[in-house]
Amino acid sequence: MATLNFTIDEALNILWANGMLPEGMKNIKANREGLQVALAGGIDIMVRQESFSNGILKLAITSKSWAFKLADKAGLVDEKIDELLKDRPFIRRENKTLTIDLNRALQSKIKGIQVKDFELLDGLVKITF
């Protein structure tokens, strides 16, 4: 078993370099609550880890901003997120939860890899294989 620790920026750069994140998700900042992601149209969302089990990572999408609440009522948040996630079969969206199959996502790049633990905490990503 091996554990890797990354800053959010390092982890995101690895994901972008391997084509695992959509181009529209490059504006991501880490804070104590999770990740702040700027979507097209001036909509900011917060993404925080909800759970991790058997290679499946669940992320909750939230925001305290008025722009988010108004855009969400108009259906624009779901539309922008769905736009970003198309052609990424290892990510599913159910309402305001993203479910990511990390093993499936990583196995397209590294055959036979199994993620044992994942933690997103205070701007750091800890992955145990």
PDB file of C-alpha atoms in Angstrom:
ATOM      1  CA  MET A   1       0.000   0.000   0.000  1.00  0.00           C
ATOM      2  CA  ALA A   2       1.231   3.517  -0.829  1.00  0.00           C
ATOM      3  CA  THR A   3      -0.109   6.900   0.242  1.00  0.00           C
ATOM      4  CA  LEU A   4       0.348  10.036  -1.840  1.00  0.00           C
ATOM      5  CA  ASN A   5      -0.266  13.551  -0.542  1.00  0.00           C
ATOM      6  CA  PHE A   6      -0.865  16.426  -2.935  1.00  0.00           C
ATOM      7  CA  THR A   7      -1.890  20.026  -2.656  1.00  0.00           C
ATOM      8  CA  ILE A   8      -5.121  20.718  -4.513  1.00  0.00           C
ATOM      9  CA  ASP A   9      -3.161  22.524  -7.256  1.00  0.00           C
ATOM     10  CA  GLU A  10      -0.828  19.545  -7.757  1.00  0.00           C
ATOM     11  CA  ALA A  11      -3.722  17.076  -7.858  1.00  0.00           C
ATOM     12  CA  LEU A  12      -5.705  19.209 -10.309  1.00  0.00           C
ATOM     13  CA  ASN A  13      -2.674  19.681 -12.581  1.00  0.00           C
ATOM     14  CA  ILE A  14      -2.229  15.894 -12.726  1.00  0.00           C
ATOM     15  CA  LEU A  15      -5.929  15.407 -13.552  1.00  0.00           C
ATOM     16  CA  TRP A  16      -5.922  18.111 -16.261  1.00  0.00           C
ATOM     17  CA  ALA A  17      -2.698  16.780 -17.789  1.00  0.00           C
ATOM     18  CA  ASN A  18      -4.333  13.360 -18.123  1.00  0.00           C
ATOM     19  CA  GLY A  19      -7.580  14.732 -19.587  1.00  0.00           C
ATOM     20  CA  MET A  20      -9.651  13.691 -16.574  1.00  0.00           C
ATOM     21  CA  LEU A  21     -11.113  17.137 -15.830  1.00  0.00           C
ATOM     22  CA  PRO A  22     -13.028  19.325 -18.246  1.00  0.00           C
ATOM     23  CA  GLU A  23     -11.343  22.494 -19.479  1.00  0.00           C
ATOM     24  CA  GLY A  24     -14.091  24.589 -17.856  1.00  0.00           C
ATOM     25  CA  MET A  25     -13.037  23.467 -14.386  1.00  0.00           C
ATOM     26  CA  LYS A  26      -9.604  25.111 -14.350  1.00  0.00           C
ATOM     27  CA  ASN A  27     -10.683  27.902 -12.006  1.00  0.00           C
ATOM     28  CA  ILE A  28     -10.680  25.956  -8.736  1.00  0.00           C
ATOM     29  CA  LYS A  29      -9.543  27.243  -5.343  1.00  0.00           C
ATOM     30  CA  ALA A  30      -9.231  25.274  -2.134  1.00  0.00           C
ATOM     31  CA  ASN A  31     -10.430  26.527   1.226  1.00  0.00           C
ATOM     32  CA  ARG A  32     -11.361  24.996   4.580  1.00  0.00           C
ATOM     33  CA  GLU A  33     -14.889  24.160   3.395  1.00  0.00           C
ATOM     34  CA  GLY A  34     -13.797  22.301   0.270  1.00  0.00           C
ATOM     35  CA  LEU A  35     -13.213  23.452  -3.292  1.00  0.00           C
ATOM     36  CA  GLN A  36     -14.609  26.620  -4.819  1.00  0.00           C
ATOM     37  CA  VAL A  37     -15.259  26.153  -8.525  1.00  0.00           C
ATOM     38  CA  ALA A  38     -16.103  29.040 -10.847  1.00  0.00           C
ATOM     39  CA  LEU A  39     -18.490  27.834 -13.549  1.00  0.00           C
ATOM     40  CA  ALA A  40     -19.261  29.718 -16.755  1.00  0.00           C
ATOM     41  CA  GLY A  41     -21.741  32.547 -16.337  1.00  0.00           C
ATOM     42  CA  GLY A  42     -20.285  33.785 -13.035  1.00  0.00           C
ATOM     43  CA  ILE A  43     -21.701  30.919 -10.960  1.00  0.00           C
ATOM     44  CA  ASP A  44     -19.491  29.811  -8.061  1.00  0.00           C
ATOM     45  CA  ILE A  45     -20.100  26.465  -6.416  1.00  0.00           C
ATOM     46  CA  MET A  46     -18.547  24.778  -3.391  1.00  0.00           C
ATOM     47  CA  VAL A  47     -17.617  21.104  -3.636  1.00  0.00           C
ATOM     48  CA  ARG A  48     -16.876  19.169  -0.454  1.00  0.00           C
ATOM     49  CA  GLN A  49     -16.228  15.505   0.211  1.00  0.00           C
ATOM     50  CA  GLU A  50     -19.292  13.702   1.500  1.00  0.00           C
ATOM     51  CA  SER A  51     -17.968  10.133   1.643  1.00  0.00           C
ATOM     52  CA  PHE A  52     -15.550   7.609   0.173  1.00  0.00           C
ATOM     53  CA  SER A  53     -16.110   3.853   0.047  1.00  0.00           C
ATOM     54  CA  ASN A  54     -14.866   1.062  -2.248  1.00  0.00           C
ATOM     55  CA  GLY A  55     -13.330   3.468  -4.754  1.00  0.00           C
ATOM     56  CA  ILE A  56     -16.486   5.617  -4.974  1.00  0.00           C
ATOM     57  CA  LEU A  57     -16.072   9.275  -3.997  1.00  0.00           C
ATOM     58  CA  LYS A  58     -19.195  11.332  -3.262  1.00  0.00           C
ATOM     59  CA  LEU A  59     -18.944  15.107  -3.437  1.00  0.00           C
ATOM     60  CA  ALA A  60     -21.667  17.522  -2.329  1.00  0.00           C
ATOM     61  CA  ILE A  61     -22.291  20.683  -4.345  1.00  0.00           C
ATOM     62  CA  THR A  62     -23.312  23.711  -2.299  1.00  0.00           C
ATOM     63  CA  SER A  63     -22.976  27.466  -2.194  1.00  0.00           C
ATOM     64  CA  LYS A  64     -24.029  30.331   0.029  1.00  0.00           C
ATOM     65  CA  SER A  65     -24.027  32.918  -2.752  1.00  0.00           C
ATOM     66  CA  TRP A  66     -27.189  34.555  -4.009  1.00  0.00           C
ATOM     67  CA  ALA A  67     -26.024  34.130  -7.610  1.00  0.00           C
ATOM     68  CA  PHE A  68     -25.865  30.361  -7.050  1.00  0.00           C
ATOM     69  CA  LYS A  69     -29.330  30.244  -5.479  1.00  0.00           C
ATOM     70  CA  LEU A  70     -30.895  32.254  -8.309  1.00  0.00           C
ATOM     71  CA  ALA A  71     -29.080  30.263 -11.001  1.00  0.00           C
ATOM     72  CA  ASP A  72     -30.060  27.017  -9.276  1.00  0.00           C
ATOM     73  CA  LYS A  73     -33.744  27.968  -9.235  1.00  0.00           C
ATOM     74  CA  ALA A  74     -33.504  28.681 -12.957  1.00  0.00           C
ATOM     75  CA  GLY A  75     -31.874  25.279 -13.588  1.00  0.00           C
ATOM     76  CA  LEU A  76     -28.621  26.843 -14.777  1.00  0.00           C
ATOM     77  CA  VAL A  77     -26.412  25.157 -12.166  1.00  0.00           C
ATOM     78  CA  ASP A  78     -27.478  21.663 -13.219  1.00  0.00           C
ATOM     79  CA  GLU A  79     -27.111  22.645 -16.870  1.00  0.00           C
ATOM     80  CA  LYS A  80     -23.547  23.975 -16.403  1.00  0.00           C
ATOM     81  CA  ILE A  81     -22.482  20.951 -14.346  1.00  0.00           C
ATOM     82  CA  ASP A  82     -23.970  18.503 -16.864  1.00  0.00           C
ATOM     83  CA  GLU A  83     -22.129  20.374 -19.636  1.00  0.00           C
ATOM     84  CA  LEU A  84     -18.811  19.907 -17.802  1.00  0.00           C
ATOM     85  CA  LEU A  85     -19.423  16.228 -17.076  1.00  0.00           C
ATOM     86  CA  LYS A  86     -20.405  15.035 -20.545  1.00  0.00           C
ATOM     87  CA  ASP A  87     -18.003  12.449 -21.955  1.00  0.00           C
ATOM     88  CA  ARG A  88     -16.889  11.517 -18.409  1.00  0.00           C
ATOM     89  CA  PRO A  89     -18.641   8.181 -17.773  1.00  0.00           C
ATOM     90  CA  PHE A  90     -16.887   7.726 -14.422  1.00  0.00           C
ATOM     91  CA  ILE A  91     -18.746  10.752 -12.952  1.00  0.00           C
ATOM     92  CA  ARG A  92     -22.501  10.766 -12.264  1.00  0.00           C
ATOM     93  CA  ARG A  93     -24.600  13.624 -10.963  1.00  0.00           C
ATOM     94  CA  GLU A  94     -27.616  12.992  -8.783  1.00  0.00           C
ATOM     95  CA  ASN A  95     -29.223  16.303  -7.801  1.00  0.00           C
ATOM     96  CA  LYS A  96     -26.448  18.148  -5.934  1.00  0.00           C
ATOM     97  CA  THR A  97     -24.170  15.130  -5.428  1.00  0.00           C
ATOM     98  CA  LEU A  98     -21.367  14.035  -7.732  1.00  0.00           C
ATOM     99  CA  THR A  99     -20.425  10.355  -7.607  1.00  0.00           C
ATOM    100  CA  ILE A 100     -16.969   9.612  -8.997  1.00  0.00           C
ATOM    101  CA  ASP A 101     -15.701   6.083  -9.566  1.00  0.00           C
ATOM    102  CA  LEU A 102     -12.007   6.786  -8.887  1.00  0.00           C
ATOM    103  CA  ASN A 103     -10.893   3.271  -9.784  1.00  0.00           C
ATOM    104  CA  ARG A 104     -12.611   3.439 -13.161  1.00  0.00           C
ATOM    105  CA  ALA A 105     -11.259   6.939 -13.790  1.00  0.00           C
ATOM    106  CA  LEU A 106      -7.683   6.017 -12.882  1.00  0.00           C
ATOM    107  CA  GLN A 107      -7.670   2.595 -14.544  1.00  0.00           C
ATOM    108  CA  SER A 108      -8.020   4.245 -17.924  1.00  0.00           C
ATOM    109  CA  LYS A 109      -4.501   5.613 -17.233  1.00  0.00           C
ATOM    110  CA  ILE A 110      -2.975   3.047 -14.817  1.00  0.00           C
ATOM    111  CA  LYS A 111      -4.161  -0.541 -15.277  1.00  0.00           C
ATOM    112  CA  GLY A 112      -4.973  -2.543 -12.142  1.00  0.00           C
ATOM    113  CA  ILE A 113      -4.916   0.380  -9.707  1.00  0.00           C
ATOM    114  CA  GLN A 114      -7.276   0.260  -6.709  1.00  0.00           C
ATOM    115  CA  VAL A 115      -7.883   3.316  -4.505  1.00  0.00           C
ATOM    116  CA  LYS A 116      -8.148   2.203  -0.865  1.00  0.00           C
ATOM    117  CA  ASP A 117      -8.698   5.599   0.764  1.00  0.00           C
ATOM    118  CA  PHE A 118      -9.281   9.191  -0.335  1.00  0.00           C
ATOM    119  CA  GLU A 119      -9.416  12.326   1.772  1.00  0.00           C
ATOM    120  CA  LEU A 120      -9.943  15.939   0.748  1.00  0.00           C
ATOM    121  CA  LEU A 121      -9.077  18.096   3.742  1.00  0.00           C
ATOM    122  CA  ASP A 122      -7.864  21.678   4.214  1.00  0.00           C
ATOM    123  CA  GLY A 123      -6.586  22.098   0.665  1.00  0.00           C
ATOM    124  CA  LEU A 124      -4.815  18.726   0.543  1.00  0.00           C
ATOM    125  CA  VAL A 125      -5.639  15.478  -1.223  1.00  0.00           C
ATOM    126  CA  LYS A 126      -4.529  12.204   0.383  1.00  0.00           C
ATOM    127  CA  ILE A 127      -4.861   9.054  -1.752  1.00  0.00           C
ATOM    128  CA  THR A 128      -3.969   5.555  -0.565  1.00  0.00           C
ATOM    129  CA  PHE A 129      -3.557   2.788  -3.158  1.00  0.00           C
TER     130      PHE A 129
END
